[in-house]
């Protein structure tokens, strides 16, 4: 129930991550250096103010969930659930379906380094 409420909060508001920031995160994700990617993701999210702080906290929470051995929620599984609500560009557009896989890939990468995005 808590996850459904949180997903609805992100889904039912104007995009928290504007397209320019989304593009910057996707460009940073091309790096194979996790520390560099996490640092750039933290910078991009910090530039978004309160919305970016909410996303950074969400990513840290999802990273903690994915590291819990008692569940099967890997970064990829969590990304499938969360990408449509946070990282799909123009979610109300018919083209949003074409952006789903790139958004899932970005979200999985962000969850994978989520503990390092934005500090504690």
Coordinates of C-alpha atoms in Angstrom, one line a residue:
X1 CA 0.0 0.0 0.0
X2 CA 2.8 2.4 0.8
X3 CA 4.5 1.7 -2.5
X4 CA 1.3 2.3 -4.4
X5 CA 0.8 5.6 -2.7
X6 CA 4.3 6.7 -3.4
X7 CA 4.1 5.7 -7.0
X8 CA 0.8 7.6 -7.3
X9 CA 2.4 10.7 -5.8
X10 CA 5.2 10.7 -8.4
X11 CA 2.8 9.8 -11.3
X12 CA 0.0 12.3 -10.5
X13 CA 2.0 15.5 -10.4
X14 CA 3.9 17.4 -13.1
X15 CA 7.2 15.6 -13.9
X16 CA 9.7 15.9 -11.1
X17 CA 12.5 15.2 -13.5
X18 CA 12.3 17.6 -16.5
X19 CA 13.4 16.3 -19.9
X20 CA 16.7 18.3 -19.7
X21 CA 17.6 16.7 -16.4
X22 CA 16.5 13.3 -17.7
X23 CA 18.7 13.7 -20.7
X24 CA 21.6 14.7 -18.5
X25 CA 21.1 11.6 -16.3
X26 CA 20.9 9.4 -19.4
X27 CA 24.2 10.9 -20.7
X28 CA 25.9 10.3 -17.3
X29 CA 24.7 6.7 -17.3
X30 CA 26.9 6.0 -20.3
X31 CA 29.8 6.1 -17.9
X32 CA 31.0 2.7 -16.8
X33 CA 32.5 4.3 -13.6
X34 CA 29.8 4.0 -10.9
X35 CA 31.3 6.6 -8.7
X36 CA 31.5 9.2 -11.5
X37 CA 27.9 8.3 -12.5
X38 CA 26.6 8.6 -8.9
X39 CA 28.4 12.0 -8.5
X40 CA 26.9 13.4 -11.7
X41 CA 23.4 12.0 -10.9
X42 CA 23.7 13.6 -7.5
X43 CA 24.6 16.9 -9.1
X44 CA 21.8 16.8 -11.6
X45 CA 19.2 15.9 -8.9
X46 CA 20.6 18.6 -6.6
X47 CA 20.0 21.2 -9.3
X48 CA 16.3 20.3 -9.3
X49 CA 15.8 21.5 -5.7
X50 CA 13.1 19.8 -3.6
X51 CA 11.9 17.5 -6.4
X52 CA 15.4 16.3 -7.0
X53 CA 15.9 15.7 -3.3
X54 CA 12.7 13.6 -3.3
X55 CA 14.0 11.5 -6.2
X56 CA 17.4 11.1 -4.5
X57 CA 15.7 9.9 -1.3
X58 CA 13.6 7.5 -3.3
X59 CA 16.7 6.1 -5.0
X60 CA 18.4 5.5 -1.7
X61 CA 15.3 3.7 -0.4
X62 CA 15.1 1.6 -3.5
X63 CA 18.8 0.8 -3.2
X64 CA 18.2 -0.4 0.4
X65 CA 15.2 -2.5 -0.8
X66 CA 17.3 -4.1 -3.6
X67 CA 20.1 -5.0 -1.2
X68 CA 17.8 -6.8 1.2
X69 CA 18.4 -10.6 0.6
X70 CA 15.0 -11.6 1.8
X71 CA 13.2 -10.2 -1.3
X72 CA 13.5 -10.6 -5.1
X73 CA 13.4 -6.9 -5.9
X74 CA 16.6 -6.3 -7.8
X75 CA 17.4 -2.9 -9.2
X76 CA 16.0 -4.1 -12.5
X77 CA 12.7 -5.3 -11.0
X78 CA 12.3 -2.1 -9.0
X79 CA 13.1 -0.1 -12.2
X80 CA 10.2 -1.8 -14.0
X81 CA 7.9 -0.6 -11.2
X82 CA 9.2 2.9 -10.8
X83 CA 10.5 4.1 -14.2
X84 CA 7.1 4.8 -15.7
X85 CA 6.3 7.0 -12.7
X86 CA 9.5 9.0 -12.4
X87 CA 11.8 8.7 -15.5
X88 CA 9.7 8.3 -18.6
X89 CA 9.7 11.4 -20.7
X90 CA 6.4 13.0 -21.5
X91 CA 4.4 10.4 -19.7
X92 CA 1.0 11.6 -21.0
X93 CA 2.2 11.4 -24.6
X94 CA 1.7 8.3 -26.9
X95 CA 5.5 8.4 -27.5
X96 CA 6.0 7.6 -23.8
X97 CA 5.8 3.9 -24.6
X98 CA 8.9 4.2 -26.8
X99 CA 10.7 5.7 -23.9
X100 CA 9.9 3.0 -21.4
X101 CA 12.9 0.7 -22.0
X102 CA 15.5 3.6 -21.9
X103 CA 13.8 4.8 -18.7
X104 CA 13.9 1.4 -17.1
X105 CA 17.6 1.0 -18.0
X106 CA 18.3 4.5 -16.4
X107 CA 16.3 3.7 -13.3
X108 CA 18.0 0.4 -12.8
X109 CA 21.4 2.0 -13.0
X110 CA 20.3 4.8 -10.6
X111 CA 18.9 2.3 -8.1
X112 CA 22.2 0.3 -8.4
X113 CA 24.2 3.3 -7.2
X114 CA 21.3 4.8 -5.3
X115 CA 23.0 4.6 -1.9
X116 CA 25.7 7.0 -3.3
X117 CA 23.3 9.5 -4.9
X118 CA 22.9 12.6 -2.8
X119 CA 24.5 11.4 0.5
X120 CA 22.5 10.3 3.5

